[in-house]
Short mmCIF file of C-alpha atoms and ligand atoms in Angstrom, two decimals:
data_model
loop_
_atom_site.label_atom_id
_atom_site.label_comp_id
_atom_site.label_asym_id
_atom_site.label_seq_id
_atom_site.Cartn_x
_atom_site.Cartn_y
_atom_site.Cartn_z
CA UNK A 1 125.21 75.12 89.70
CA UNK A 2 121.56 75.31 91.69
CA UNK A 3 118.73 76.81 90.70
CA UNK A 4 117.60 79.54 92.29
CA UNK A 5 114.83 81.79 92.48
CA UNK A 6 115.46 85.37 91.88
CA UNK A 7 113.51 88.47 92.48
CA UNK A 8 113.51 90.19 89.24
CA UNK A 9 112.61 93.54 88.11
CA UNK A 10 109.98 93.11 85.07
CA UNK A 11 108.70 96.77 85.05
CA UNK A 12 109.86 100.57 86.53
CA UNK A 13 107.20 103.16 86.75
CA UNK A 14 107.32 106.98 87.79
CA UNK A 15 105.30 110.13 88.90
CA UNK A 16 105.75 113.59 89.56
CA UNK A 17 102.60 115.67 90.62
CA UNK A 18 102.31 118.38 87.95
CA UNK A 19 103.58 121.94 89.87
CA UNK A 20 107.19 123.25 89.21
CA UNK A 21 109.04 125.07 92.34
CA UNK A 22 112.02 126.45 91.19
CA UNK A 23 114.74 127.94 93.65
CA UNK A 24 114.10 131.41 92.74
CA UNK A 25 110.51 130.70 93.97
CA UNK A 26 111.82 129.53 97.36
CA UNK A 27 114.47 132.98 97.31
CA UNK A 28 110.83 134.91 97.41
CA UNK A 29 110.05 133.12 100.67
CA UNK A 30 113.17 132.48 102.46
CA UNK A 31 116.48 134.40 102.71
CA UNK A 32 117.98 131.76 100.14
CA UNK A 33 119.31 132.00 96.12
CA UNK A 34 119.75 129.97 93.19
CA UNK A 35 123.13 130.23 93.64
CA UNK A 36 123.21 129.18 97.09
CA UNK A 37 121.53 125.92 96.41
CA UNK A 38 123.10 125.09 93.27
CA UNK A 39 126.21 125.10 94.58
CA UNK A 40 126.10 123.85 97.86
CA UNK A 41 123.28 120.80 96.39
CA UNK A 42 123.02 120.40 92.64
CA UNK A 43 119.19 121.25 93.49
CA UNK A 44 117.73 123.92 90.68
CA UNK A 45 113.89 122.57 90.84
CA UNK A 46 111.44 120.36 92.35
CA UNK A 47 107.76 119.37 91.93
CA UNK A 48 105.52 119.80 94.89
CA UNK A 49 101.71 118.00 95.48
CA UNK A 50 98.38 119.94 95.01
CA UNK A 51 96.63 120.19 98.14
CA UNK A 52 94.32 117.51 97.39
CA UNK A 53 96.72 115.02 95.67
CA UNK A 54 97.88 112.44 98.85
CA UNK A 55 101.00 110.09 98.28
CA UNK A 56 98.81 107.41 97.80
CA UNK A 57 97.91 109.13 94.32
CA UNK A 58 101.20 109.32 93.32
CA UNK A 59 102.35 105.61 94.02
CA UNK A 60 99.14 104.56 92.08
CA UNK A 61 100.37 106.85 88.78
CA UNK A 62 104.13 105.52 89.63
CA UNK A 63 103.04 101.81 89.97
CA UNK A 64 100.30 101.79 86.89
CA UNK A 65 102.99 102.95 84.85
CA UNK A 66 105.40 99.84 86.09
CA UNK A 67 102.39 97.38 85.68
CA UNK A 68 102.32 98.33 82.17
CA UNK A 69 105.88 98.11 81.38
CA UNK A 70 105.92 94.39 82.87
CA UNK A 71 102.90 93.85 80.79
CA UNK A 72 100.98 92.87 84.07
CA UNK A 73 97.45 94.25 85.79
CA UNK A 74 96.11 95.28 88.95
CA UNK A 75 94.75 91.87 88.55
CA UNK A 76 98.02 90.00 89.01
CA UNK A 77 99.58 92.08 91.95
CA UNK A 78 99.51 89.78 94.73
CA UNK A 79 102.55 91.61 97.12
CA UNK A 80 102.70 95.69 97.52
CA UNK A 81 105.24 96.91 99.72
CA UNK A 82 105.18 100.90 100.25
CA UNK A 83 108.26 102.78 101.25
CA UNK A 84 107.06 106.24 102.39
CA UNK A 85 107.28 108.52 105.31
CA UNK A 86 104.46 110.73 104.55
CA UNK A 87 101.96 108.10 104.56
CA UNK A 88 97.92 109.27 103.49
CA UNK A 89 96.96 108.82 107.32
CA UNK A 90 98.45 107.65 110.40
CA UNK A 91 96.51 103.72 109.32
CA UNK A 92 95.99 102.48 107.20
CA UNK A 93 98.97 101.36 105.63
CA UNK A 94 99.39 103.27 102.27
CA UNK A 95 99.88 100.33 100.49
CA UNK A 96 96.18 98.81 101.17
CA UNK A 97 94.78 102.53 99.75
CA UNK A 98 97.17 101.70 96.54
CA UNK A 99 95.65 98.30 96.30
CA UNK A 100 92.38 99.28 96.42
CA UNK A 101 92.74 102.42 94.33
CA UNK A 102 94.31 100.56 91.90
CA UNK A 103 91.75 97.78 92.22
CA UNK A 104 94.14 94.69 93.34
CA UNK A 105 92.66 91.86 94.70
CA UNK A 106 93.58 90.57 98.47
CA UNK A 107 96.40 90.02 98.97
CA UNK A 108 99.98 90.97 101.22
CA UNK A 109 99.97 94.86 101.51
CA UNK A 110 101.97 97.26 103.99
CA UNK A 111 103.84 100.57 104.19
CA UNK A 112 107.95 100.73 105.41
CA UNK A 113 109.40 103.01 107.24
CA UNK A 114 112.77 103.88 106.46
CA UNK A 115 112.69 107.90 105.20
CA UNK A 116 115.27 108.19 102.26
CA UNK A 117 116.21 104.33 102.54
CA UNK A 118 112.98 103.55 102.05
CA UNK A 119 113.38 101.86 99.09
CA UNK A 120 116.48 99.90 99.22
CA UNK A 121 114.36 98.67 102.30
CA UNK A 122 111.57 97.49 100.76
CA UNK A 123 112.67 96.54 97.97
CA UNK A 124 114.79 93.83 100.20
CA UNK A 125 111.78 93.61 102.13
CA UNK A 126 109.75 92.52 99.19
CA UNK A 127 112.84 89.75 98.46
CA UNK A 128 112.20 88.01 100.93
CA UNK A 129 108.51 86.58 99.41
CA UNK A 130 109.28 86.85 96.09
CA UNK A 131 112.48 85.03 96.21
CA UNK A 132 110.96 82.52 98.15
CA UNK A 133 107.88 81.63 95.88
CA UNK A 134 105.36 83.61 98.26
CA UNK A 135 104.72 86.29 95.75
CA UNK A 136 104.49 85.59 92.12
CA UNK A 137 103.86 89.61 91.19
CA UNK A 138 105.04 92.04 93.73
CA UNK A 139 104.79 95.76 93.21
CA UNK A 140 107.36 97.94 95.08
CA UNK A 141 106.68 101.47 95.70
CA UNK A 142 108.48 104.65 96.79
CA UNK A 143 106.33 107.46 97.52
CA UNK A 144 106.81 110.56 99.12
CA UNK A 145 105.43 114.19 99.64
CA UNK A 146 108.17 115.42 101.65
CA UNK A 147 107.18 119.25 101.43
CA UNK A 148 104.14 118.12 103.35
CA UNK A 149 106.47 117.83 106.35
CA UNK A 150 108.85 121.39 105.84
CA UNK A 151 109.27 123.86 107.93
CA UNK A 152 109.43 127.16 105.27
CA UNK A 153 110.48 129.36 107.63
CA UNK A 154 114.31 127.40 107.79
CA UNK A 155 115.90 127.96 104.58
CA UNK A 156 118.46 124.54 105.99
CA UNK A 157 116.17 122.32 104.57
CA UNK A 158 112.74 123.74 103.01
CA UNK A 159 114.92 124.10 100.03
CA UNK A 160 115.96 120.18 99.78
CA UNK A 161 113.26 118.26 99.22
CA UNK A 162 110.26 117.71 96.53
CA UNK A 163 107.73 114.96 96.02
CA UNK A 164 106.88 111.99 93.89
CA UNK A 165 106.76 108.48 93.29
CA UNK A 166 108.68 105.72 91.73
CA UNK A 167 108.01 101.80 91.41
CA UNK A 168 108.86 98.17 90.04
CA UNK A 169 107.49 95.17 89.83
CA UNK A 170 109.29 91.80 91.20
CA UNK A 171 108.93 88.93 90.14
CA UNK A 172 110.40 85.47 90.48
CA UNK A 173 112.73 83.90 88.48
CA UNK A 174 114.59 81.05 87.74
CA UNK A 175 118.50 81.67 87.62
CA UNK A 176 121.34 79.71 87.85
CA UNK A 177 122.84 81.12 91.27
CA UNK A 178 125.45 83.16 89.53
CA UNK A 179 125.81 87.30 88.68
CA UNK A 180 125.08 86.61 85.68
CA UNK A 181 121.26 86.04 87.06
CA UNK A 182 118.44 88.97 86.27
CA UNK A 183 117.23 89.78 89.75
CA UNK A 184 118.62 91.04 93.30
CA UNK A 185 121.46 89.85 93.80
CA UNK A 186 122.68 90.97 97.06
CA UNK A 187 121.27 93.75 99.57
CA UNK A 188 123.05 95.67 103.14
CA UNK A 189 120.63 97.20 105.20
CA UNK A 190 121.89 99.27 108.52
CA UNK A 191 120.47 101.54 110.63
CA UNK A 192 121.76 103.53 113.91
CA UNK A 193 118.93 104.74 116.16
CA UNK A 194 122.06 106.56 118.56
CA UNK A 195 121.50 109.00 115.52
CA UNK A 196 118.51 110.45 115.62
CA UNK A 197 119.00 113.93 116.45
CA UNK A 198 120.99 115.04 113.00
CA UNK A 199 117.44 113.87 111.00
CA UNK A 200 113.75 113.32 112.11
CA UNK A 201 110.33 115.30 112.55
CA UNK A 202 109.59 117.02 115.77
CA UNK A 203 105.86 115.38 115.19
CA UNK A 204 103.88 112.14 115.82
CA UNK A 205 101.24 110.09 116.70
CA UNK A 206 102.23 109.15 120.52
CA UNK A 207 104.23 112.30 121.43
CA UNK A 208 102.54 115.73 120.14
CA UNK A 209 99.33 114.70 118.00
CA UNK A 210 101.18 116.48 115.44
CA UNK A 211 102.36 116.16 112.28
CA UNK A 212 105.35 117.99 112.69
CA UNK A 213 108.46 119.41 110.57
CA UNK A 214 111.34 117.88 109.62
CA UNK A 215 114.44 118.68 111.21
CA UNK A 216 118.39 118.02 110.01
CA UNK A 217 121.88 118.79 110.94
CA UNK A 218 122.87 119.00 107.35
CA UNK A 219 126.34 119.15 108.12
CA UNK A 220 126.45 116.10 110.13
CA UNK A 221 124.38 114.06 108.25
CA UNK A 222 126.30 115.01 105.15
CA UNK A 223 129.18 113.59 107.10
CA UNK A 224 127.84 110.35 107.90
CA UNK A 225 126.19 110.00 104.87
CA UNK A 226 129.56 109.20 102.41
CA UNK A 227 131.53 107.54 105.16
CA UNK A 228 128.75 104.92 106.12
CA UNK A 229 127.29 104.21 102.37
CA UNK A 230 130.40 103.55 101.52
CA UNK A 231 130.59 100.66 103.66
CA UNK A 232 127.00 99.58 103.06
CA UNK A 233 127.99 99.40 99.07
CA UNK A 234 130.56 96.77 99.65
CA UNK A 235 128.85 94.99 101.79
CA UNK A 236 126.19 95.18 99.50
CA UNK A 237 128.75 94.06 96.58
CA UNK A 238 130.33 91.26 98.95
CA UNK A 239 126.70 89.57 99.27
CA UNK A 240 126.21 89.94 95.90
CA UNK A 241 129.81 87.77 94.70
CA UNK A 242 130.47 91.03 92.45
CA UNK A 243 133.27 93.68 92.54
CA UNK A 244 132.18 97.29 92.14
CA UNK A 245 133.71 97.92 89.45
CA UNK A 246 131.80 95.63 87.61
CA UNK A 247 128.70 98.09 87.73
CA UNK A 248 127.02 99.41 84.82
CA UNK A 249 124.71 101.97 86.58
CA UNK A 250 125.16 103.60 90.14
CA UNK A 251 121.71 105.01 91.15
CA UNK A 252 122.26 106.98 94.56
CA UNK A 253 119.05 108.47 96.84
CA UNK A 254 119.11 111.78 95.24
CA UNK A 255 120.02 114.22 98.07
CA UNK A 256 122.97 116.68 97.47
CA UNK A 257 124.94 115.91 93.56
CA UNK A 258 127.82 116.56 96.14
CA UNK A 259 126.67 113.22 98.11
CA UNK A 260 126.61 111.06 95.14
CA UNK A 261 129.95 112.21 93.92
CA UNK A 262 131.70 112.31 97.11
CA UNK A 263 130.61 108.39 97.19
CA UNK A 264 130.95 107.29 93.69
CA UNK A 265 134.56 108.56 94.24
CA UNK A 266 135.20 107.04 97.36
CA UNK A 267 133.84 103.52 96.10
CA UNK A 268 135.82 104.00 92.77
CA UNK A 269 132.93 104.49 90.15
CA UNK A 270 133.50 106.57 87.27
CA UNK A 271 131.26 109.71 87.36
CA UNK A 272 129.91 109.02 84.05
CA UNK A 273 128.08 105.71 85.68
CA UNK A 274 126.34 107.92 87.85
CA UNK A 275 122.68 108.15 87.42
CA UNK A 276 121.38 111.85 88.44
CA UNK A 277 118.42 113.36 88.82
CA UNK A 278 119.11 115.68 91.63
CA UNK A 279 118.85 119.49 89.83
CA UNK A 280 115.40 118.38 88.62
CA UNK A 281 113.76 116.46 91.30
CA UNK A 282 114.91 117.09 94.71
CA UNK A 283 115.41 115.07 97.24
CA UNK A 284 111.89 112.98 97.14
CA UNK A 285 112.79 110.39 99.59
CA UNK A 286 112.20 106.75 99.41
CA UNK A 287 110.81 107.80 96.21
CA UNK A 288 114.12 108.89 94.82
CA UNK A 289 116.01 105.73 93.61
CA UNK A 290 113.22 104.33 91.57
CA UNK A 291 112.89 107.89 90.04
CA UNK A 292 116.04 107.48 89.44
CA UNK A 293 115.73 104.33 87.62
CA UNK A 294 112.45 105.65 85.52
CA UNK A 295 114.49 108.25 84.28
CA UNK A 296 117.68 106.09 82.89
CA UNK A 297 115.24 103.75 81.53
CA UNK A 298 113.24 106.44 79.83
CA UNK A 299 116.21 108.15 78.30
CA UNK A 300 117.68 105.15 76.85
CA UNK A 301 121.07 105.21 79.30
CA UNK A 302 119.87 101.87 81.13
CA UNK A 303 119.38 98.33 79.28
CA UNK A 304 118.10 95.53 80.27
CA UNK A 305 120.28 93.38 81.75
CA UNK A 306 122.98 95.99 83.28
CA UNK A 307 124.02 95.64 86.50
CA UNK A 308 122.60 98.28 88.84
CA UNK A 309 123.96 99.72 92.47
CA UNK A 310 121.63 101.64 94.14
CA UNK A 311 122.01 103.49 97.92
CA UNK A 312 120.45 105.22 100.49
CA UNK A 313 120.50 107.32 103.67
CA UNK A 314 117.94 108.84 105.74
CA UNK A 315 116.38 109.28 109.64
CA UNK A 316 117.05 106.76 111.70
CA UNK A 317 119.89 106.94 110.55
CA UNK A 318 118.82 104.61 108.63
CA UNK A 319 121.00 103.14 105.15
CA UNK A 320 121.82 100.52 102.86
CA UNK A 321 122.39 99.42 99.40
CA UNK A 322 121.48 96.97 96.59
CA UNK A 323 122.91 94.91 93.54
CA UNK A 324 120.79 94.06 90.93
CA UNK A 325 120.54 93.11 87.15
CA UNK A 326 117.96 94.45 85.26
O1 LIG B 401 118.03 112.40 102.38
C1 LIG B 401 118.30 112.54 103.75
C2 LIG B 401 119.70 112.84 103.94
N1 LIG B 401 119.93 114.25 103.88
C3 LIG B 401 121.02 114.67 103.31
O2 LIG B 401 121.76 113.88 102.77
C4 LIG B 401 121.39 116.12 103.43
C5 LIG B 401 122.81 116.21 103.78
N2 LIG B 401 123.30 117.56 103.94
C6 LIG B 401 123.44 118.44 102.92
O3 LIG B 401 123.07 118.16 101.80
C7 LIG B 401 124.12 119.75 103.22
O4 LIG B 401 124.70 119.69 104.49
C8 LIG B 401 123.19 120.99 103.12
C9 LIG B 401 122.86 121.24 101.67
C10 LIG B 401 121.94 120.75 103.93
C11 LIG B 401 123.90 122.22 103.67
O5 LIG B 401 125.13 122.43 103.02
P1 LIG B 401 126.46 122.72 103.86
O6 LIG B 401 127.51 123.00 102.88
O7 LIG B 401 126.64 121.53 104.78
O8 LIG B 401 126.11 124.03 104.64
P2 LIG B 401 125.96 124.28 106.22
O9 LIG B 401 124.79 123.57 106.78
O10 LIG B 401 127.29 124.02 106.87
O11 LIG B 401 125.69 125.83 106.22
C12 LIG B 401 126.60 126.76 105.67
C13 LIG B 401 125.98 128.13 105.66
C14 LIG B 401 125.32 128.52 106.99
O12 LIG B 401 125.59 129.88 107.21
P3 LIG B 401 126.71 130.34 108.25
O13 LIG B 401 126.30 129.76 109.56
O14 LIG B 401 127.99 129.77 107.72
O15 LIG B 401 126.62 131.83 108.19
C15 LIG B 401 123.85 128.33 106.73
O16 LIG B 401 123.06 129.18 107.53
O17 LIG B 401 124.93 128.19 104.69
C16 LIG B 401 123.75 128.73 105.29
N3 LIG B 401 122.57 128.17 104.61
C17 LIG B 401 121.99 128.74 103.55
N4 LIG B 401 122.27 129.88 102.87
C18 LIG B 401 121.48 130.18 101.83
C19 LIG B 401 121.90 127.05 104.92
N5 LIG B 401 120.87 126.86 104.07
C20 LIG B 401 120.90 127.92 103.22
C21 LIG B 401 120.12 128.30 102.12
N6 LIG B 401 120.44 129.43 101.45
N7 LIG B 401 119.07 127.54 101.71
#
């Protein structure tokens, strides 16, 4: 068999800024309840950003905490891809304030732009150097402060989403070009820009000067969102040369627990495979997965060397999903 080189995750790292919002604390400013929201979303907390704390602060806490765990320093980092949609300022590129905050020397640095997919996005993004020698240490970041952009007058959706950051660190690796390989083993990206109504923010640079709030058709995107992952994960599987069932871990963008099951049953994986961390952190975006992944590593449910599915859906539409062993 060939060698190839594989982009392989050496360290996970997350963040959540330190303030607690709990769903009774939204029922005091919107007609909303605990009830409500745990039911209909799995969703009993989420941690919100001090006023003076920008996303870029987070993704530095999120990826110092990877660079340790892959036993690697600022120093090293040579490739930092962002996924965020709540960026620091319109430009630069949050990844260049990361760099420099975290004191990395000059090297590749830029934000993506997915929303909730923002991960599986760059992380597939960040593939495509480190997989081809370009990047020897690439850090990959998701990073959000989504209640920067909510609208808490509308109870549909100022009641979904938190903030904080997750991140890994790539690098390449020899394998022998078969699953059993450490590394990314096979990625589907989509997106459908016919979609944009059900998700975006009425807000931006060229249109309004503003920042705007976000805006969903819950319902509709809900809809979308189990019948097209679906097809992204075995896609995702196919390019990868594994069957789904092989999967130790499925880590789903965190948006509704109903999401995540609806899919895992529609793809066939056990519920006990699923990774959640829904009830305690929100939706948070590109930031999400890799929060996702922080958490099962921290708590001892994922090893090293498992094989991990991870998926997302967000404005666009945008989705996709990943295969990887840890
Ligand atoms: O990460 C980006 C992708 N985003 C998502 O994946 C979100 C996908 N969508 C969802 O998670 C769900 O659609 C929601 C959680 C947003 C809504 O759940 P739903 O079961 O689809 O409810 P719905 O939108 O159909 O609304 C049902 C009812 C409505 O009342 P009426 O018209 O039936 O009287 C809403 O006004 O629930 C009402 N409602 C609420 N009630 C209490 C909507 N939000 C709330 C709320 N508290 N926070």
């Amino acid at each position: 068999m060939t060698k190839v080189l594989r982009s392989v995750v050496t360290g996970v790292g997350g963040f959540l800024p330190k303030t607690v919002v709990t769903n009774d604390d939204l029922a005091r400013i919107v007609d909303t309840s605990d009830e409500w929201i745990v039911e209909r979303t799995g969703i009993r907390q989420r941690h919100k950003a001090a006023e003076d704390e920008p996303v870029s602060d987070l993704a530095v806490e999120a990826a110092r905490r990877a660079l340790e765990a892959a036993g690697r320093r600022p120093e090293d980092v040579d490739l930092i891809v962002v996924g965020t949609t709540t960026p620091d300022l319109t430009f630069p590129a949050t990844a260049t304030i990361v760099q420099r905050k975290l004191g990395c020397p000059v090297g590749i640095a830029f934000d993506v732009q997915a929303v909730c997919s923002g991960f599986v996005y760059a992380l597939s993004t960040a593939d495509g150097f480190v997989a081809r020698g370009r990047s020897k240490c690439a850090l990959v970041v998701g990073a959000e402060t989504m209640t920067r952009l909510m609208d808490w007058t509308d109870r549909g959706t100022c009641v979904l989403f938190g903030d904080g950051a997750g991140a890994v660190v790539l690098e390449p690796q020899e394998g022998e070009g078969t699953t059993a390989d450490r590394g990314l083993l096979g990625f589907a990206l989509r997106a459908d820009g016919t979609k944009q109504d059900l998700l975006y923010v009425d807000g931006g640079v060229s249109t309004n000067g503003q920042v705007g709030h976000l805006r969903m058709q819950g319902n509709q995107v809900f809809r979308h969102a189990v019948v097209n992952i679906s097809e992204a994960i075995f896609a995702a599987a196919a390019d990868a040369g594994i069957d789904v069932h092989d999967v130790d871990w499925f880590i789903p963008h965190q948006a509704n627990q109903r999401i995540l099951e609806g899919v895992a049953k529609r793809v066939g994986i056990a519920e006990e495979k699923v990774i959640s961390t829904v009830a305690q952190h929100a939706n948070t975006s590109a930031a999400s997965i890799p929060l996702a992944l922080y958490q099962g590593l921290q708590d001892g449910r994922i090893k090293p060397g498992q094989l991990l599915l991870l998926e997302a859906m967000g404005g666009g539409l945008t989705w996709g999903a990943c295969v990887l062993r840890l």
